[in-house]
Coordinates of C-alpha atoms in Angstrom, one line a residue:
M243 CA -0.1 0.1 0.0
R244 CA 1.3 3.5 -0.7
T245 CA -0.1 7.0 0.3
Q246 CA 1.5 10.5 1.1
V247 CA 0.6 10.6 4.7
G248 CA -0.2 7.5 6.9
I249 CA -2.1 8.7 10.1
I250 CA -2.4 6.6 13.1
G251 CA -5.5 7.3 15.1
A252 CA -9.0 8.2 14.3
G253 CA -10.0 10.7 16.9
P254 CA -10.6 14.4 16.0
A255 CA -7.0 15.0 15.5
G256 CA -6.3 12.5 13.0
L257 CA -9.7 12.5 11.2
L258 CA -9.4 16.5 10.9
L259 CA -6.0 16.2 9.6
S260 CA -6.9 13.8 7.0
H261 CA -9.9 15.8 5.9
L262 CA -7.6 19.3 5.7
L263 CA -5.2 17.3 3.7
H264 CA -7.9 16.0 1.3
L265 CA -8.9 19.5 0.8
A266 CA -5.5 20.8 -0.3
G267 CA -5.1 17.7 -2.7
V268 CA -2.9 15.5 -0.5
D269 CA -3.7 11.8 0.1
S270 CA -3.7 10.0 3.5
V271 CA -4.8 6.9 5.0
V272 CA -6.0 6.6 8.8
L273 CA -5.5 3.7 11.0
E274 CA -7.5 3.0 14.1
L275 CA -7.4 0.2 16.7
R276 CA -10.9 0.7 17.6
D277 CA -14.1 -0.2 15.6
R278 CA -16.0 2.6 14.2
A279 CA -19.1 2.1 16.7
Y280 CA -16.6 2.6 19.7
V281 CA -14.8 5.5 18.2
E282 CA -18.0 7.2 17.6
A283 CA -19.5 6.6 20.9
R284 CA -16.6 7.3 23.3
V285 CA -17.5 10.2 25.4
R286 CA -14.5 12.8 25.9
A287 CA -14.4 16.7 25.7
G288 CA -17.2 18.8 25.0
V289 CA -16.2 22.6 24.8
L290 CA -14.9 23.9 21.5
E291 CA -13.1 27.3 21.7
Q292 CA -14.4 29.9 19.2
P293 CA -11.3 29.3 16.6
T294 CA -12.0 25.6 16.7
V295 CA -15.5 26.3 15.8
E296 CA -14.4 28.7 12.9
L297 CA -12.1 26.2 11.6
L298 CA -14.7 23.3 11.3
R299 CA -17.1 25.8 9.6
E300 CA -14.4 26.8 7.1
A301 CA -13.5 23.2 6.6
G302 CA -17.1 22.3 5.8
V303 CA -17.9 20.1 8.7
G304 CA -19.9 22.5 10.9
E305 CA -23.4 22.2 9.8
R306 CA -24.6 19.6 12.3
M307 CA -22.4 21.5 15.0
D308 CA -24.4 24.7 14.2
A309 CA -27.6 23.0 14.4
R310 CA -27.0 21.0 17.8
G311 CA -24.2 22.7 19.6
L312 CA -24.9 25.0 22.5
P313 CA -23.2 28.3 22.3
H314 CA -22.4 29.8 25.7
D315 CA -21.4 33.3 26.0
G316 CA -19.7 33.0 29.5
I317 CA -19.2 30.6 32.6
S318 CA -19.8 30.8 36.4
L319 CA -17.5 30.8 39.0
R320 CA -19.2 29.5 42.2
F321 CA -17.6 30.1 45.4
D322 CA -18.8 31.8 48.8
G323 CA -22.1 30.1 48.0
A324 CA -23.0 32.3 45.2
D325 CA -22.3 32.6 41.4
H326 CA -19.8 35.1 39.6
R327 CA -20.5 35.1 36.0
I328 CA -17.6 35.7 33.6
D329 CA -19.0 37.0 30.8
F330 CA -17.1 36.2 27.6
R331 CA -19.0 38.3 25.2
A332 CA -18.9 41.4 27.0
L333 CA -15.2 41.0 27.7
T334 CA -13.8 39.4 24.6
G335 CA -16.6 39.5 21.6
R336 CA -16.4 35.8 21.6
R337 CA -17.9 32.6 22.8
I338 CA -17.6 28.7 23.3
T339 CA -19.7 26.0 21.9
V340 CA -20.5 22.7 24.0
Y341 CA -20.6 20.0 21.4
G342 CA -19.2 16.8 22.2
Q343 CA -16.0 15.2 20.9
Q344 CA -17.7 12.0 19.8
E345 CA -20.2 14.4 17.6
V346 CA -17.3 16.0 16.0
V347 CA -15.7 12.4 15.3
K348 CA -19.0 11.5 13.7
D349 CA -19.2 14.5 11.6
L350 CA -15.6 14.2 10.3
I351 CA -16.0 10.4 9.8
A352 CA -19.1 11.1 7.6
R353 CA -17.6 13.6 5.7
R354 CA -14.3 11.6 5.0
L355 CA -16.2 8.5 3.9
A356 CA -18.4 10.7 1.5
D357 CA -15.3 12.2 0.0
G358 CA -14.0 8.5 -0.4
G359 CA -11.3 8.8 2.4
D360 CA -9.5 5.7 3.2
L361 CA -10.3 4.9 6.9
R362 CA -9.4 1.5 8.4
F363 CA -11.0 0.6 11.8
G364 CA -10.1 -2.4 13.8
V365 CA -6.6 -2.7 13.1
S366 CA -4.0 -4.3 15.4
D367 CA -0.4 -5.2 15.8
V368 CA 0.5 -1.7 14.4
A369 CA 4.3 -0.8 14.3
V370 CA 5.6 2.4 12.8
D371 CA 9.2 3.2 11.4
P372 CA 9.9 6.9 11.6
R373 CA 13.0 6.8 9.4
A374 CA 11.2 4.9 6.7
A375 CA 7.9 6.3 7.2
T376 CA 6.3 2.9 7.1
V377 CA 3.5 1.3 9.0
S378 CA 3.1 -2.4 9.4
F379 CA -0.3 -3.7 10.7
R380 CA -3.0 -6.4 10.8
D381 CA -6.3 -5.3 9.0
S382 CA -9.6 -6.0 10.4
A383 CA -9.5 -9.4 8.9
G384 CA -6.2 -10.3 10.4
A385 CA -4.0 -10.1 7.1
R386 CA -0.7 -8.5 7.7
Q387 CA -0.2 -5.3 5.6
I388 CA 2.5 -2.7 4.8
L389 CA 1.7 1.0 4.4
R390 CA 4.5 3.0 2.8
C391 CA 4.1 6.8 3.2
D392 CA 6.2 10.0 2.4
V393 CA 5.4 11.1 6.3
L394 CA 3.8 9.8 9.3
A395 CA 1.4 11.5 11.7
G396 CA 1.0 10.3 15.3
C397 CA -2.5 11.2 16.5
D398 CA -3.1 8.2 18.5
G399 CA -3.3 9.8 21.7
F400 CA -1.4 9.7 25.2
H401 CA -1.4 5.9 25.5
G402 CA -0.7 5.5 21.6
I403 CA 2.3 3.7 20.1
T404 CA 3.7 6.4 17.8
R405 CA 5.5 8.4 20.4
D406 CA 7.0 5.2 21.7
A407 CA 8.6 4.6 18.5
I408 CA 10.8 7.6 19.0
P409 CA 14.2 6.7 20.8
A410 CA 13.9 8.1 24.4
G411 CA 17.0 10.1 24.0
A412 CA 15.5 12.0 21.2
L413 CA 12.8 13.5 23.4
T414 CA 12.7 16.1 26.2
V415 CA 9.6 15.2 28.5
H416 CA 7.9 17.8 30.8
Q417 CA 5.5 16.2 33.2
H418 CA 3.5 17.0 36.3
T419 CA 1.2 14.8 38.5
Y420 CA -1.8 16.6 40.4
P421 CA -2.6 15.0 44.0
F422 CA -6.3 14.5 42.9
A423 CA -8.5 13.2 40.2
W424 CA -11.9 13.8 38.6
L425 CA -14.9 11.6 39.2
G426 CA -17.0 12.2 36.2
V427 CA -20.5 11.1 35.5
L428 CA -22.7 11.3 32.3
A429 CA -26.5 11.6 33.7
E430 CA -29.9 11.5 31.9
A431 CA -31.0 14.8 33.2
P432 CA -31.5 18.5 31.8
P433 CA -28.8 20.7 32.8
S434 CA -29.7 22.7 35.9
H435 CA -28.0 25.8 34.7
H436 CA -27.7 27.4 31.2
E437 CA -24.0 27.4 31.4
L438 CA -20.9 25.7 32.9
I439 CA -20.4 26.0 36.8
Y440 CA -16.8 25.8 38.0
T441 CA -17.2 25.4 41.9
Y442 CA -14.8 26.1 44.6
H443 CA -15.6 24.2 47.7
P444 CA -14.1 23.2 51.1
R445 CA -14.8 19.4 50.4
G446 CA -13.3 19.8 46.8
F447 CA -13.9 21.2 43.4
A448 CA -17.1 20.3 41.5
L449 CA -18.0 21.2 37.7
H450 CA -21.5 21.4 36.2
S451 CA -21.4 20.8 32.4
M452 CA -23.5 19.5 29.8
R453 CA -23.5 17.7 26.4
S454 CA -27.3 18.4 25.3
P455 CA -30.5 19.8 26.5
T456 CA -31.1 16.4 28.0
I457 CA -27.6 15.1 29.1
T458 CA -25.7 16.8 32.0
R459 CA -21.9 16.1 32.5
L460 CA -20.8 16.5 36.2
Y461 CA -17.5 16.0 37.9
L462 CA -16.1 16.0 41.5
Q463 CA -12.7 16.1 42.6
V464 CA -11.5 12.9 44.5
P465 CA -8.2 11.3 45.6
P466 CA -6.2 10.1 43.1
D467 CA -6.4 6.4 44.0
E468 CA -10.3 6.6 44.5
R469 CA -12.1 3.4 43.4
I470 CA -15.1 4.1 41.6
E471 CA -16.7 0.9 42.9
D472 CA -16.9 3.0 46.3
W473 CA -19.1 5.6 44.6
S474 CA -22.8 4.4 44.4
D475 CA -25.2 6.7 42.4
R476 CA -27.0 8.2 45.6
R477 CA -23.5 8.9 47.1
I478 CA -22.4 10.9 43.8
W479 CA -25.7 12.8 43.8
D480 CA -25.4 13.4 47.5
E481 CA -21.9 14.8 47.2
L482 CA -22.9 17.0 44.0
H483 CA -25.8 18.5 46.0
T484 CA -23.2 19.6 48.8
R485 CA -20.7 21.0 46.7
L486 CA -22.8 22.7 44.2
A487 CA -25.3 24.3 46.7
A488 CA -26.2 27.8 46.2
D489 CA -29.2 30.3 46.5
G490 CA -31.8 29.6 44.3
F491 CA -29.7 26.7 42.5
T492 CA -31.7 23.2 42.1
L493 CA -29.7 20.2 40.9
A494 CA -31.3 17.9 38.3
E495 CA -30.9 14.3 39.0
G496 CA -31.4 11.5 36.5
P497 CA -30.2 8.0 35.9
I498 CA -26.4 7.9 35.7
L499 CA -25.5 6.5 32.3
E500 CA -21.6 6.4 32.7
K501 CA -19.1 7.2 35.6
G502 CA -15.1 6.8 35.9
V503 CA -12.3 8.2 37.6
T504 CA -9.6 10.2 35.8
G505 CA -6.2 11.3 36.7
M506 CA -5.0 14.7 36.4
R507 CA -1.6 15.4 34.6
S508 CA 0.4 17.8 32.5
F509 CA 2.7 16.3 30.1
V510 CA 4.7 17.9 27.0
V511 CA 7.3 16.2 24.8
A512 CA 9.6 18.1 22.8
P513 CA 10.3 18.1 19.8
M514 CA 7.1 17.0 18.1
R515 CA 8.9 15.6 15.1
H516 CA 11.4 12.9 14.8
E517 CA 12.7 11.9 11.2
R518 CA 9.5 11.4 9.1
L519 CA 7.0 11.2 12.2
F520 CA 5.0 14.0 13.4
L521 CA 3.0 14.1 16.7
A522 CA 0.0 15.9 17.1
G523 CA -2.6 16.1 20.0
D524 CA -2.5 14.1 23.2
A525 CA 0.3 12.0 21.7
A526 CA 2.5 15.1 22.3
H527 CA 0.9 16.7 25.4
I528 CA -1.8 16.3 28.0
V529 CA -3.3 19.2 29.9
P530 CA -5.7 18.8 33.1
P531 CA -9.0 19.2 31.8
T532 CA -10.0 22.2 34.0
G533 CA -9.3 24.8 31.3
A534 CA -11.3 22.8 28.5
K535 CA -8.0 22.7 26.3
G536 CA -7.3 19.3 25.3
M537 CA -9.2 18.6 22.0
N538 CA -8.8 22.2 21.2
L539 CA -5.0 22.1 21.3
A540 CA -5.1 19.0 19.1
I541 CA -7.3 20.7 16.5
A542 CA -4.7 23.5 16.5
D543 CA -1.9 21.1 16.0
V544 CA -3.6 19.6 12.9
R545 CA -4.4 22.9 11.6
R546 CA -0.7 23.8 11.5
L547 CA 0.4 20.4 10.7
S548 CA -1.9 20.3 7.4
V549 CA -0.4 23.5 6.2
A550 CA 3.3 22.3 6.8
L551 CA 2.8 18.9 5.2
T552 CA 1.1 20.3 2.2
A553 CA 4.1 22.7 1.6
L554 CA 6.3 19.7 2.1
L555 CA 4.6 17.5 -0.4
T556 CA 3.1 19.7 -2.9
G557 CA 5.6 22.7 -2.9
N558 CA 8.9 21.1 -1.9
D559 CA 9.1 23.7 1.0
P560 CA 10.2 22.2 4.2
G561 CA 10.2 25.2 6.1
P562 CA 6.8 25.1 7.7
A563 CA 7.5 21.3 8.6
E564 CA 10.8 22.4 10.2
R565 CA 8.9 24.9 12.5
Y566 CA 5.9 22.8 13.1
G567 CA 6.9 21.7 16.7
A568 CA 8.2 25.0 18.0
D569 CA 5.2 26.8 16.6
C570 CA 2.7 24.3 18.1
L571 CA 4.4 24.4 21.6
A572 CA 4.0 28.3 22.1
R573 CA 0.3 27.7 22.1
V574 CA 0.5 24.3 24.1
W575 CA 2.7 26.0 26.9
R576 CA 0.0 28.9 27.2
A577 CA -2.7 26.6 27.5
Q578 CA -0.6 24.5 29.9
H579 CA -0.3 27.6 32.2
F580 CA -3.8 28.5 31.8
S581 CA -5.0 25.1 32.8
W582 CA -2.6 24.8 35.9
W583 CA -4.0 28.3 36.9
M584 CA -7.5 27.3 36.9
T585 CA -6.7 23.9 38.7
S586 CA -4.7 25.7 41.2
M587 CA -7.3 28.3 41.9
L588 CA -10.5 25.8 42.1
H589 CA -9.2 22.7 43.8
T590 CA -8.4 21.8 47.4
F591 CA -5.0 20.4 47.9
P592 CA -3.7 18.0 50.4
G593 CA -2.1 19.5 53.2
H594 CA -3.6 23.2 52.5
D595 CA -3.6 25.1 55.9
P596 CA -6.3 28.1 56.1
F597 CA -3.5 30.3 54.9
Q598 CA -3.6 28.8 51.3
R599 CA -7.3 28.3 51.1
E600 CA -7.5 32.1 52.0
L601 CA -5.1 32.8 49.0
Q602 CA -7.4 30.9 46.7
L603 CA -10.4 32.8 47.7
A604 CA -8.5 36.0 47.4
Q605 CA -7.7 35.1 43.7
L606 CA -11.4 34.0 43.0
R607 CA -12.8 37.2 44.4
Y608 CA -10.4 39.3 42.5
T609 CA -11.0 37.3 39.4
A610 CA -14.7 37.8 39.6
S611 CA -14.4 41.5 40.5
S612 CA -11.7 42.8 38.4
T613 CA -12.5 43.4 34.6
A614 CA -8.5 43.0 33.7
A615 CA -8.5 39.5 35.5
A616 CA -12.1 38.6 34.2
T617 CA -10.6 39.4 30.7
S618 CA -7.6 37.4 31.0
L619 CA -9.6 34.2 31.8
A620 CA -12.2 34.8 29.2
E621 CA -9.9 35.5 26.4
N622 CA -7.9 32.3 27.3
Y623 CA -11.0 30.1 27.8
V624 CA -12.7 31.4 24.6
G625 CA -9.3 30.6 22.6
L626 CA -6.5 32.8 21.5
P627 CA -6.8 33.4 17.7
Y628 CA -4.4 31.1 15.6
S629 CA -1.2 32.9 14.4
P630 CA -0.6 33.2 10.7

């Protein structure tokens, strides 16, 4: 088999990269370990920055997002038992859109297949060679295949195989593990508020979010070694009621469809290229979910990567490809700082004494009352404009 770009991973990064390359006249093949049904059903992020929304529209895959997505003009910081709204539209003129990652994936799969894209689900035994730009794998029928490419794109997430194909000495790794995790639930219940609520509470952080007018996404801060088996549905709802309590607020309950515990970490590798292999999205960097940056960073990566690979493969211009990692990492580190700042301001930390808790509350009160501080939060949350 032969193609110009071999893409490992059919998440939003790999699929969007394939689509953007197609629009530029560059061929690709996408390989994915999971089957299509699994990929389209897995629940991940749900907040799209405005630059992400605009890019999806420009790429011709925003119709369903515009019809079903939930535009939000702000968020609430809940502390001292009350909401303090950060008005994105008033402060920046921009907004976010709540639209599930799995919905973005569905849109991209449908578009790529309609355009004749080569998407191969259910592959196994995948091995990549960054120097030769080849991929060895077994297809869904178990037959061994070799895919020969001009370049490879590793879009297979934090636990994927492409980053491990790079010699350890060729990468610089920056990482930080936070001393807590998030217990997340997906509930069949209408959202209890029209916008996201980020809650600081002495018992720990809580987040009220949503996926649709009938599905609520909720999170609780828990210890990093917490067992989901110890959390009955009733215990989850009782803790959410306690942490999200505020005057005039009623939390709507419903059947819990999914629940799980996710650790919190920051992770960045550099460079994001080794020989003919380029890394994008979670394969190269992880942020804590507090800032809602994960999927948006992946999409920003592949926007830049599609331009770089088009210049390399159709214009014989290696410049953008050589600058790819450094250009991406400038945005990644800004997002890392914002996510760390949000996380540090809103979570309780083991061993925090009253002095440290008062510092957090002072920061929250300043952010909620200062136009300058609120604007800084807002412009980072809605997404900084893409660089040229």
